[in-house]
Tab-separated table of C-alpha atoms and ligand atoms in Angstrom:
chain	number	residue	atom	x	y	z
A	1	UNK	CA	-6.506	36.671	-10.091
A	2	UNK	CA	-6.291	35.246	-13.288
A	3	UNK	CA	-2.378	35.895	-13.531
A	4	UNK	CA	-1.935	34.644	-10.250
A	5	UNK	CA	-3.791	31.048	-11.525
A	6	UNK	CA	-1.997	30.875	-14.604
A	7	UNK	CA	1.530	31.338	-13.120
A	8	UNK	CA	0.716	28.706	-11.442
A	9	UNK	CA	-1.007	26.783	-13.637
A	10	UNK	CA	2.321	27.102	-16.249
A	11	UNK	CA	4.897	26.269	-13.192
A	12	UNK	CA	7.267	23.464	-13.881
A	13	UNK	CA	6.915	20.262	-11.918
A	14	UNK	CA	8.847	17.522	-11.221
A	15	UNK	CA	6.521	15.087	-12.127
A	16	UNK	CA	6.333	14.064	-16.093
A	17	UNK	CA	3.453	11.703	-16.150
A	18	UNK	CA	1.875	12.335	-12.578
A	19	UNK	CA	-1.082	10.072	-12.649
A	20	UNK	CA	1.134	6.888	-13.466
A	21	UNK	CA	1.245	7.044	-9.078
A	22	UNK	CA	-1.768	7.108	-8.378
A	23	UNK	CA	-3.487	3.750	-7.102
A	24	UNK	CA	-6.041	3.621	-10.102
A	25	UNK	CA	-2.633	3.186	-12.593
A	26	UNK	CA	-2.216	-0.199	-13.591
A	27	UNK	CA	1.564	-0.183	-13.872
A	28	UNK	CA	2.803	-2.832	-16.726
A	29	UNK	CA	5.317	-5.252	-14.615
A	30	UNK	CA	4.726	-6.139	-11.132
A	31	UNK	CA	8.456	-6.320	-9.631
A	32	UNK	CA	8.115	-9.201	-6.591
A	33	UNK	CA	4.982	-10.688	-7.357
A	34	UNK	CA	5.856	-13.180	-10.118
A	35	UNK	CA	5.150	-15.912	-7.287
A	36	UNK	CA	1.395	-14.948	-6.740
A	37	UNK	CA	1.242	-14.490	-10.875
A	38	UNK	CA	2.302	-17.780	-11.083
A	39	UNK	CA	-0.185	-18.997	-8.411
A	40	UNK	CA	-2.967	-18.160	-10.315
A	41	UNK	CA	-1.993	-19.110	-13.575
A	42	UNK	CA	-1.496	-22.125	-12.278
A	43	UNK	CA	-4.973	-22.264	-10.180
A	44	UNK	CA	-6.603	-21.489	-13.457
A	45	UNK	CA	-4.066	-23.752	-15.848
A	46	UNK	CA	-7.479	-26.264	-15.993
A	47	UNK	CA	-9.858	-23.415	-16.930
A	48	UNK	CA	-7.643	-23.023	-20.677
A	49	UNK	CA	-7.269	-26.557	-21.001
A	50	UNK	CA	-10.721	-27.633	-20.394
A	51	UNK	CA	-13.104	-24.285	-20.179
A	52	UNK	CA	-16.239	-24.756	-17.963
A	53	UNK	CA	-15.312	-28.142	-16.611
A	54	UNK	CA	-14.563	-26.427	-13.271
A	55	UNK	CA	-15.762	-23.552	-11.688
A	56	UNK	CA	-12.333	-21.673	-10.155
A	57	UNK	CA	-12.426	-20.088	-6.228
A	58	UNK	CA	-9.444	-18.007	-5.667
A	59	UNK	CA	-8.523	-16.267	-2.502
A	60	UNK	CA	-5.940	-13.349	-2.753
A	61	UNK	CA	-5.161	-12.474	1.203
A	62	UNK	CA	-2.748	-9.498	2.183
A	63	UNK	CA	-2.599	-6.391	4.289
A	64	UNK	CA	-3.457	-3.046	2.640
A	65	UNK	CA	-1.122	-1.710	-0.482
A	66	UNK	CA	0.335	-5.252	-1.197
A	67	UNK	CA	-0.993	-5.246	-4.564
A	68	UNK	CA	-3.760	-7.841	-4.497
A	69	UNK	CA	-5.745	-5.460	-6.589
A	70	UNK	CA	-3.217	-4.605	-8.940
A	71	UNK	CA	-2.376	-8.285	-9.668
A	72	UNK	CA	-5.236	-9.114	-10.169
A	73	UNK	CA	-6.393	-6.528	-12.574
A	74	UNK	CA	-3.386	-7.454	-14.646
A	75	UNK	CA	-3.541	-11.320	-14.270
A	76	UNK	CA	-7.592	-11.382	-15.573
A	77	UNK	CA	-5.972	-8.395	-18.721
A	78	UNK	CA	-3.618	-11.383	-19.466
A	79	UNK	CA	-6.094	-14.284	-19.123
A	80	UNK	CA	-8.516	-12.445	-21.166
A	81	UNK	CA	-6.141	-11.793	-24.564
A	82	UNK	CA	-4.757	-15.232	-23.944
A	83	UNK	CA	-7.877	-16.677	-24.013
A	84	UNK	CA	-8.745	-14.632	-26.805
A	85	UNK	CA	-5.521	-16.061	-28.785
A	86	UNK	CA	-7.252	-19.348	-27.968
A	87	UNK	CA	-10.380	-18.884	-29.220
A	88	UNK	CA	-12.318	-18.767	-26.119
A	89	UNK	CA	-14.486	-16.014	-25.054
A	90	UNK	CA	-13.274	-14.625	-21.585
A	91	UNK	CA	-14.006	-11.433	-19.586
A	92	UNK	CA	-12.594	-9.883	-16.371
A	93	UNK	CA	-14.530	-8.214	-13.965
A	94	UNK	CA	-13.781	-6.302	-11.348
A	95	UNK	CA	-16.422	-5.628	-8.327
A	96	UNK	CA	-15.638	-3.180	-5.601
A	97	UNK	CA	-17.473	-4.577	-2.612
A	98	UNK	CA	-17.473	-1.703	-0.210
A	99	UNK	CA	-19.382	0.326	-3.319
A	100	UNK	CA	-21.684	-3.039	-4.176
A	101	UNK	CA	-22.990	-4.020	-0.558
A	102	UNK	CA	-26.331	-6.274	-1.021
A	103	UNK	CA	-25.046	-9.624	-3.407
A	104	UNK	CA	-28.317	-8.094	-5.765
A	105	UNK	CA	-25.986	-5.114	-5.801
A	106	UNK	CA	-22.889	-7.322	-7.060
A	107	UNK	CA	-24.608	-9.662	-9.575
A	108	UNK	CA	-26.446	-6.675	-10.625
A	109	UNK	CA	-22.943	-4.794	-11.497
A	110	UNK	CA	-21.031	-7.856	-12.678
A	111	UNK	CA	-23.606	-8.239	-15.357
A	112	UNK	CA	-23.388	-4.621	-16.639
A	113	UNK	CA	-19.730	-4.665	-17.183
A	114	UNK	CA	-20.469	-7.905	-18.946
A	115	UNK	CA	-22.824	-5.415	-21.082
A	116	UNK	CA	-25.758	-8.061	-19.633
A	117	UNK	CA	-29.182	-6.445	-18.938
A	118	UNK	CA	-30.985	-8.129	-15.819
A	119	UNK	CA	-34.379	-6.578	-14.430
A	120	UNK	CA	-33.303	-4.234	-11.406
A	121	UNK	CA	-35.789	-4.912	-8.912
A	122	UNK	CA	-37.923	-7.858	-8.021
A	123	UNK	CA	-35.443	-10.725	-8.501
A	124	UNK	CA	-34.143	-12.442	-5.869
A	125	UNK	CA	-30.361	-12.887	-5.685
A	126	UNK	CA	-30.738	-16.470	-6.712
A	127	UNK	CA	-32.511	-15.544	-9.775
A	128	UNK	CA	-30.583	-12.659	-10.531
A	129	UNK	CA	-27.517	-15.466	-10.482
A	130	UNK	CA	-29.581	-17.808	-12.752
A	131	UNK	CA	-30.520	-15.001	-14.904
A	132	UNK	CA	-26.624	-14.252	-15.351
A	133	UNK	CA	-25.481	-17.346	-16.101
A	134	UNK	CA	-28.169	-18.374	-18.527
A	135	UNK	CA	-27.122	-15.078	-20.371
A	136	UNK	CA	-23.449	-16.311	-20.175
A	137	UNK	CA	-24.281	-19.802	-21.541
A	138	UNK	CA	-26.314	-18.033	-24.811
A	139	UNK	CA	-23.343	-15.769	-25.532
A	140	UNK	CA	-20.683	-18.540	-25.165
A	141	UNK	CA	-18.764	-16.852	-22.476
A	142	UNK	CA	-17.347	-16.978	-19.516
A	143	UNK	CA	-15.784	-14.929	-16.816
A	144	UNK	CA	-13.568	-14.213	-14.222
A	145	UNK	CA	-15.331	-12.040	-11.209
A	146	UNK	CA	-13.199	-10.524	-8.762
A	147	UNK	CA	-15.066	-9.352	-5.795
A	148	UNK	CA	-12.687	-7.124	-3.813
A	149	UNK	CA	-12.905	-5.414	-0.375
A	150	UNK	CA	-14.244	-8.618	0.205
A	151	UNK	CA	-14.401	-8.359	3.868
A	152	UNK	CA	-16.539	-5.858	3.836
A	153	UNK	CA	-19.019	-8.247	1.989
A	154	UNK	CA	-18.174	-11.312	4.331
A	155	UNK	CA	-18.488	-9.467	7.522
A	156	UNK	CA	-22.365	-8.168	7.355
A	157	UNK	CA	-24.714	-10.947	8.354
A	158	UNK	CA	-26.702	-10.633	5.128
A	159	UNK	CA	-23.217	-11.830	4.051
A	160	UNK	CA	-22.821	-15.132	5.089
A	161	UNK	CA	-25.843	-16.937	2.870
A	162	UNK	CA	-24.790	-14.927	0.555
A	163	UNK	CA	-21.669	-16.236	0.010
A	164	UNK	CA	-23.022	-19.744	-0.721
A	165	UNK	CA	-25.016	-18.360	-3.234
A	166	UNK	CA	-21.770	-16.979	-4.973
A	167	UNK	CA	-19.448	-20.389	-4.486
A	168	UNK	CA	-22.323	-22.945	-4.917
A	169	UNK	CA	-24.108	-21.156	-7.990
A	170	UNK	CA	-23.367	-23.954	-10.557
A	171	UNK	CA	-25.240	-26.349	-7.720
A	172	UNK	CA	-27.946	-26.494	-9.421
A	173	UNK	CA	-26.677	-27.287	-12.959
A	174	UNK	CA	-24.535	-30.297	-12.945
A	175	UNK	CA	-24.484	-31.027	-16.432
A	176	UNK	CA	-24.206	-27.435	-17.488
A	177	UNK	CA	-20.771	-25.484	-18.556
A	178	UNK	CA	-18.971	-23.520	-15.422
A	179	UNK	CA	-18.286	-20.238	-17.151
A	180	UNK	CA	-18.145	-18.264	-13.941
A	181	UNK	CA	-14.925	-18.325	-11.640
A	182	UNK	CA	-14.232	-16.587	-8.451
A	183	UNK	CA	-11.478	-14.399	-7.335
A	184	UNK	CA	-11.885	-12.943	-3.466
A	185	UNK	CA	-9.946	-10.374	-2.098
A	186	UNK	CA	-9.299	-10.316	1.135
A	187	UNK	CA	-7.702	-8.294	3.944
A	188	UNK	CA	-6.801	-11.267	6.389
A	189	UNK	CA	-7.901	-15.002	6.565
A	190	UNK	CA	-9.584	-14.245	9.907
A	191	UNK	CA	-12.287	-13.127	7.659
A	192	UNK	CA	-13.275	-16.843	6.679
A	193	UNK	CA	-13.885	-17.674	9.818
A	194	UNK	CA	-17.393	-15.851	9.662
A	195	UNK	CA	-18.243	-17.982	7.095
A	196	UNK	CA	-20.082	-21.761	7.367
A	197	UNK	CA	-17.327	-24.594	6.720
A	198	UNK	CA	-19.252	-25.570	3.697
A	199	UNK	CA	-18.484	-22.307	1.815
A	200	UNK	CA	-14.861	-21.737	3.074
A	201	UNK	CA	-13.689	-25.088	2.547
A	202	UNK	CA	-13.734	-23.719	-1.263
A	203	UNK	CA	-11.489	-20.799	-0.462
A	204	UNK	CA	-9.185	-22.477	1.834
A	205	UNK	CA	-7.881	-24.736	-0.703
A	206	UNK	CA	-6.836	-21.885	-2.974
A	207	UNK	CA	-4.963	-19.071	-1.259
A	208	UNK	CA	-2.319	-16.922	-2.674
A	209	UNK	CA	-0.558	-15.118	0.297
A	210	UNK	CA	0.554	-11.168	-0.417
A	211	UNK	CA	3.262	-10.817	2.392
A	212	UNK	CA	4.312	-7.143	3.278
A	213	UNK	CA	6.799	-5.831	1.569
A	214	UNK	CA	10.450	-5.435	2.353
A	215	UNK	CA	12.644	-2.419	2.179
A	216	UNK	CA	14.438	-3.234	-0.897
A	217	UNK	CA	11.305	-4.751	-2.760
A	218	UNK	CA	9.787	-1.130	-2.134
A	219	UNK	CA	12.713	0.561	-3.330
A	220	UNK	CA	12.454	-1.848	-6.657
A	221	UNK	CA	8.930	-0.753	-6.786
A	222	UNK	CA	9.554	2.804	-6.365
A	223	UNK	CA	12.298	2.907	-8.510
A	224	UNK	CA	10.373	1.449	-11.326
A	225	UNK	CA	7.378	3.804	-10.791
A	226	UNK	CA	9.218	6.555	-10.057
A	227	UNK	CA	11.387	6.862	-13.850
A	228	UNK	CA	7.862	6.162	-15.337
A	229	UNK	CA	6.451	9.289	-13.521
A	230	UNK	CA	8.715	11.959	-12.746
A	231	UNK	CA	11.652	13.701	-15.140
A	232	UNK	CA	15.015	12.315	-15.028
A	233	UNK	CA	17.292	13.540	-11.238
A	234	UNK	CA	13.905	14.664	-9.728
A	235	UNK	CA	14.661	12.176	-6.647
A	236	UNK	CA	18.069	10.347	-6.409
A	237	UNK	CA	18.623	6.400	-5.072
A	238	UNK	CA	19.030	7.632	-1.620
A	239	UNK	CA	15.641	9.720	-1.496
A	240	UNK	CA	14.133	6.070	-2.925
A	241	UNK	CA	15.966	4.101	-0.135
A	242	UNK	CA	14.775	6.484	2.486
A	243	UNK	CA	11.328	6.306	1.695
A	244	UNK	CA	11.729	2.935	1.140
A	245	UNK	CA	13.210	2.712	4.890
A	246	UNK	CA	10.285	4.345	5.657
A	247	UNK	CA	7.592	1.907	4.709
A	248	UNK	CA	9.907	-1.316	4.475
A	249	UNK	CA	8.214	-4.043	7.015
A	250	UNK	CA	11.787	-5.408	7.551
A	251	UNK	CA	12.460	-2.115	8.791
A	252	UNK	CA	9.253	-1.783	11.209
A	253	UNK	CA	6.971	-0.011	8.852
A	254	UNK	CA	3.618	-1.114	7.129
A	255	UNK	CA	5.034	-2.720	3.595
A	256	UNK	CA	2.258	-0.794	2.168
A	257	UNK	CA	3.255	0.086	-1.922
A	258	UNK	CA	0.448	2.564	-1.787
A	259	UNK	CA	1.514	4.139	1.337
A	260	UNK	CA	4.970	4.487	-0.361
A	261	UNK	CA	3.835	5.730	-3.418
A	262	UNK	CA	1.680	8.623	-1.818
A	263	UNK	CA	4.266	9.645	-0.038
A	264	UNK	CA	6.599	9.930	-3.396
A	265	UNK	CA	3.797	11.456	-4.539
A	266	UNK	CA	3.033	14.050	-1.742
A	267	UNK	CA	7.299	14.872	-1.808
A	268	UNK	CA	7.144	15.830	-5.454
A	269	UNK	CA	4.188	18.447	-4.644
A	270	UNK	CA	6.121	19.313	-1.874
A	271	UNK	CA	9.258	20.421	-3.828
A	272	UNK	CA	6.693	21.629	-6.932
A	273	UNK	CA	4.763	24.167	-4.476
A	274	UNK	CA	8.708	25.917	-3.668
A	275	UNK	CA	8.972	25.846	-7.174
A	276	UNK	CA	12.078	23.614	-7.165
A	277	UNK	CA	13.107	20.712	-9.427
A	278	UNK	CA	14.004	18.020	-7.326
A	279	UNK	CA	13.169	16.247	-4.196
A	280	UNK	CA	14.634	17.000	-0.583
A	281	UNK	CA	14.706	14.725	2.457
A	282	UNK	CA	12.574	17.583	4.134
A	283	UNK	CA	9.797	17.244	1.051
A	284	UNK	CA	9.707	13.281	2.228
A	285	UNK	CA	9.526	13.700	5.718
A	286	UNK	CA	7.113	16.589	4.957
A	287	UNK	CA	5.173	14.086	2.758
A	288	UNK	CA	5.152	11.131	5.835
A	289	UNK	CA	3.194	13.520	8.055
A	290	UNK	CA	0.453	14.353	5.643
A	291	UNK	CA	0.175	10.701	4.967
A	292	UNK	CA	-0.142	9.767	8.292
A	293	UNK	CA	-1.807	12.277	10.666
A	294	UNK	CA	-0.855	10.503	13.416
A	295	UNK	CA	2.400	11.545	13.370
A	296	UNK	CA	1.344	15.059	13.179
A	297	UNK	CA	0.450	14.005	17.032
A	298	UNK	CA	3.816	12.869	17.471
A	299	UNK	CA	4.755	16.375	16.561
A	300	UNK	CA	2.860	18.040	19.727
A	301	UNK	CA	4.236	15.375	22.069
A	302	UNK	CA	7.626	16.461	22.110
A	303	UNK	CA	6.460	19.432	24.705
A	304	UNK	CA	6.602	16.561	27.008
A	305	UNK	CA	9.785	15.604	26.747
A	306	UNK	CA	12.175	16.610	29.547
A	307	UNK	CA	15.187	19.321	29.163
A	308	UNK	CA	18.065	16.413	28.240
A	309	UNK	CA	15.934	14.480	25.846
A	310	UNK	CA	15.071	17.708	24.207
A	311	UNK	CA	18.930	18.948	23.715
A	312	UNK	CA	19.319	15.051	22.357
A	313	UNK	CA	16.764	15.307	20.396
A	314	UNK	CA	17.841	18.830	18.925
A	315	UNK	CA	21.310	17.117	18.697
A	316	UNK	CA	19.873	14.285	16.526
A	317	UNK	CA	18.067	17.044	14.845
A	318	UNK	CA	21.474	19.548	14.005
A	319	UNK	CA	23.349	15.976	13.219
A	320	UNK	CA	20.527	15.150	10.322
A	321	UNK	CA	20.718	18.523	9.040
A	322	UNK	CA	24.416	19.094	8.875
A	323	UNK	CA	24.900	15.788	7.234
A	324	UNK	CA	22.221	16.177	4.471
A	325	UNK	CA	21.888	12.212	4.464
A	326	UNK	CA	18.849	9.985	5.745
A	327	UNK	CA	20.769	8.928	8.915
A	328	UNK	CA	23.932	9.777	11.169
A	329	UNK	CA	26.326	8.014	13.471
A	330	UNK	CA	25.729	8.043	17.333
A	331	UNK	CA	29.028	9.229	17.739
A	332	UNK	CA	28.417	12.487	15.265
A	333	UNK	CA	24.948	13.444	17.030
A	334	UNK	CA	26.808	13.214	20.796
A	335	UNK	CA	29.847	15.331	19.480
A	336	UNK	CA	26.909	17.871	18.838
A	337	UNK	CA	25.076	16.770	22.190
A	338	UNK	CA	28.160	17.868	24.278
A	339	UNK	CA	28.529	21.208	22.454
A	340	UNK	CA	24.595	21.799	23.596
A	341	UNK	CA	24.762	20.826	26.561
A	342	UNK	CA	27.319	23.562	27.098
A	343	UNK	CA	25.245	25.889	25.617
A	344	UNK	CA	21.904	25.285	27.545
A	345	UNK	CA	24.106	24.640	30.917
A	346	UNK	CA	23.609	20.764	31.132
A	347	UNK	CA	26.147	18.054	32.767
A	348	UNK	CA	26.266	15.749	29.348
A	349	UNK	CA	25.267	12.331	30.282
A	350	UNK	CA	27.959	9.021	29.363
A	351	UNK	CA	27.596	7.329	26.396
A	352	UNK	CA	25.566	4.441	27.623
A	353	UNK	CA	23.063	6.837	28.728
A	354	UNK	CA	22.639	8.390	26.089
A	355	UNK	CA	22.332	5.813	23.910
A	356	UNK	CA	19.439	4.276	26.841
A	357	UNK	CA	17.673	7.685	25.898
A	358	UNK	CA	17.899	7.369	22.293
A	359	UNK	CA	16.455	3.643	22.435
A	360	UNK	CA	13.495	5.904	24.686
A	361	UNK	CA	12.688	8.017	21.745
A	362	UNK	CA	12.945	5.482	19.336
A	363	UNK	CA	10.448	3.754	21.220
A	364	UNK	CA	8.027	7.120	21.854
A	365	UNK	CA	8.178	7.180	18.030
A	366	UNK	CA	10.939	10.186	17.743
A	367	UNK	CA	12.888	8.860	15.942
A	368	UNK	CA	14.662	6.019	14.270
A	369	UNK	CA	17.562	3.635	14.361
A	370	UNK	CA	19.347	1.003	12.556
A	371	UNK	CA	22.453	-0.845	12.455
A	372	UNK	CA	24.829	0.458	10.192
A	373	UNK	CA	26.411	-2.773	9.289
A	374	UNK	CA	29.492	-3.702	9.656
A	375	UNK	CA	32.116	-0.802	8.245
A	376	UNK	CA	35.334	-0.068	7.905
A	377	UNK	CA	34.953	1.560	11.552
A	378	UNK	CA	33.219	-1.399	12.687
A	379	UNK	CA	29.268	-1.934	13.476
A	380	UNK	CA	27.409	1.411	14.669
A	381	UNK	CA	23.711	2.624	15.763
A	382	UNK	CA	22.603	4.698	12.685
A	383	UNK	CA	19.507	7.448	13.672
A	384	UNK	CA	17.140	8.977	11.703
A	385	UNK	CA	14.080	11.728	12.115
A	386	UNK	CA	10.988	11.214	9.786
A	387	UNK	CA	8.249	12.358	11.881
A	388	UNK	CA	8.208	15.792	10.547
A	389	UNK	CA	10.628	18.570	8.352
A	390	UNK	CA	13.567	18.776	9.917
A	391	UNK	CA	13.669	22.620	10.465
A	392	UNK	CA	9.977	22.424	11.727
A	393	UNK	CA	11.018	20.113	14.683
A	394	UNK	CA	14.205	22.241	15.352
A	395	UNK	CA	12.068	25.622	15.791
A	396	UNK	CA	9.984	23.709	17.844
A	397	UNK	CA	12.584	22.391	19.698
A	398	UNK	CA	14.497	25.045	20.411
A	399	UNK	CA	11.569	27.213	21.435
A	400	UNK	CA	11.027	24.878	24.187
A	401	UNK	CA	13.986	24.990	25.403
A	402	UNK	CA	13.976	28.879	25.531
A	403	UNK	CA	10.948	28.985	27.730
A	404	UNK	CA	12.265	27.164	30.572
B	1	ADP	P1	-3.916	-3.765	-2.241
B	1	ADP	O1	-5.053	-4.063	-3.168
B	1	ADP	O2	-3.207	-4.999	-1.756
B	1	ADP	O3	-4.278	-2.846	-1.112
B	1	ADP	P2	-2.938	-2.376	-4.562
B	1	ADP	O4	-2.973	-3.453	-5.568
B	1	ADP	O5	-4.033	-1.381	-4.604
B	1	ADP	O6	-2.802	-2.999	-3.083
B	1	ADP	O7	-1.540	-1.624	-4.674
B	1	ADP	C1	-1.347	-0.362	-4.066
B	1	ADP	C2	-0.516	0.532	-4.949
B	1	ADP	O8	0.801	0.015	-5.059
B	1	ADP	C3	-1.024	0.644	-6.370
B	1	ADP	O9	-0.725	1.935	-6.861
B	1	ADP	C4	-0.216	-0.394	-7.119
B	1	ADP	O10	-0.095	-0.050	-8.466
B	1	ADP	C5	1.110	-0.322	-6.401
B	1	ADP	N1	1.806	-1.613	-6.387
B	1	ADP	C6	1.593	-2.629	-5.536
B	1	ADP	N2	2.425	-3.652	-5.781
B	1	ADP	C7	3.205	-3.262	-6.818
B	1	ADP	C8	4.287	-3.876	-7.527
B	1	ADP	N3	4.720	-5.099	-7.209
B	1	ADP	N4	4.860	-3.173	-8.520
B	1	ADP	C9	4.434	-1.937	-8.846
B	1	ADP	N5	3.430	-1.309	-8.213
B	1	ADP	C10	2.813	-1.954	-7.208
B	2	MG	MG1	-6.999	-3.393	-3.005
């Protein structure tokens, strides 16, 4: 047993500095969002010239893995040493909200990373607040609170009242220095509209917009994080493009970073486990299946599929593999398709129809398609399988085709 652990244990990898992919790395540059960086540097420009005449309300809004959380972890690490540099006292914190539920809960945790002890029980969330900032205002500092997941804080009843406590704390002390300042993330701006006009009037003002992103800004992205992380030729550009295809929301996927990143992630243990040192196209589309089950589904629906789709689909299938690239021509996969169709005793279909049924799997999810752009051969439909391995879908394939 213990021989068997340690061989494994002393295996090489392909990845040099693993954890520098994983969503709790704070990477050091941010490729594509220099915009929302300079958003907020310029929604809190009046905080370094004048500290604790305002009190700032920030809302960061973007679907999942668009790297609200990451930007603003390193935008309050910045603001915080710059601040520093300038002689003010200034602190970052970072609340989770789906972990902190109650506000109690939140003002309760945004004091201990502030190293501030407030009574646990028996205060109301108004005192805890006054509590807080009173503490602040004796240790000449302020701070920047991000409350993230903030939907999840927004969209419980208890919520809503609570929110004004949060926006409207320095209500109550006109005269007094602002030294606490707001940053909420959010998932969509739909979540505002839970909350009373008086309280989202602040955030409404202030929003820095995350926007998917786009195939190449992912392959920047992955590029970047992928020399930090893995040994020099684990994964070549192409790999990088094709999971960037993947993912890119110009190219119909989510524009999720993380997404991309777990699946770079999930491809590296895929080619570690064989004990090879570098990445396939099979270890990625091996990877997009663990990262999203759903296509695992995909998978069991092609049982449905009639006799021709199948022998196009194995077609698009042989095309893939013979190539070795992310995508083939039309043309190559019905060159294949005719030779099948011979084999299996089919009357091939004509090119339109064929390419009607290849826009029906695209659609069912089987596979994909762009345009190639225009070439020296002229414009053509490009196809593409990452639903599953390729030689798990051709077994599968070909078995079905055997029974009938
Ligand atoms: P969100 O909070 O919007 O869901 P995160 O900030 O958690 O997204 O980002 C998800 C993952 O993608 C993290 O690992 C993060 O480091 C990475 N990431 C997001 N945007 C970038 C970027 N512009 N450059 C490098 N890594 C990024
Ligand atoms: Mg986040």
């Amino acid at each position: 047993v213990e021989k068997i652990i340690e061989d494994e244990i002393s295996s090489p990898s392909v990845f040099k500095e693993k954890h520098k992919l994983y969503p709790e790395y704070t990477p050091s540059s941010l490729p594509h969002r220099e915009k929302q960086l300079k958003q907020l540097a310029q929604l809190f420009k009046s905080f370094f010239s004048s500290p604790g005449e305002e009190m700032q309300r920030v809302m960061l809004v973007g679907s999942f893995g668009t790297g609200k959380t990451v930007t603003s972890k390193l935008f309050g690490a910045s603001a915080s040493s710059l601040a520093s540099r300038n002689g003010i006292r200034l602190k970052y914190v970072h609340v989770n909200c789906y972990k902190s539920r109650t506000l109690p809960q939140i003002i309760y945790n945004i004091s201990l990373d502030l190293g501030i002890t407030l009574p646990q029980r028996g205060l109301s969330a108004q005192e805890l607040m006054r509590g807080l900032i009173e503490e602040l205002e004796r240790r000449n500092t302020y701070a920047i609170v991000a409350l993230d997941e903030f939907d999840y804080f927004a969209l419980m009843s208890s919520g809503l009242n609570s929110i004004y406590v949060l926006v409207r704390a320095y209500d109550e002390y006109v005269n007094k220095k602002k030294r606490l300042h707001f940053i909420f993330i959010s998932r969509s701006i739909s979540t505002l509209e839970n909350i009373d006009p008086s309280s989202s009037t602040y955030f409404l003002k202030n929003i820095v917009e995350f926007s998917p992103y786009t195939y190449s800004e992912l392959y920047d992205i992955l590029k970047e994080r992928a020399d930090e992380a893995l040994y020099p030729g684990v994964i070549s550009d192409d790999e990088l493009k094709y999971i960037s295809m993947i993912e890119g929301y110009d190219k119909g996927g989510s524009g999720s970073a993380r997404t991309a990143l777990e699946i770079l992630v999930r491809a590296g243990e895929s080619a570690d486990s064989e004990k090879r040192s570098s990445i396939t196209l099979d270890d990625i589309r091996k990877a997009h299946v663990i990262v999203k089950p759903e296509l695992a589904m995909l998978q069991d629906q092609v049982s449905a599929l009639d006799r021709h789709e199948l022998v196009l689909y194995l077609s698009v299938i042989k095309a893939l593999k013979g190539s070795g690239s992310g995508f083939v021509r039309i043309g190559d996969v019905e060159k294949i398709y005719r030779v099948l169709c011979e084999a299996y005793n089919l009357q091939p279909r004509r090119h339109t129809q064929v390419y009607t049924h290849i826009l029906e799997l695209r659609s069912m999810g089987f596979i994909q398609t762009k345009s190639s752009g225009k070439g020296f051969r002229g414009k053509s439909t490009l196809i593409g399988i990452s639903a599953a391995p390729l030689y798990v879908l051709e077994s599968k394939v070909e078995e079905l085709l055997k029974r009938e």
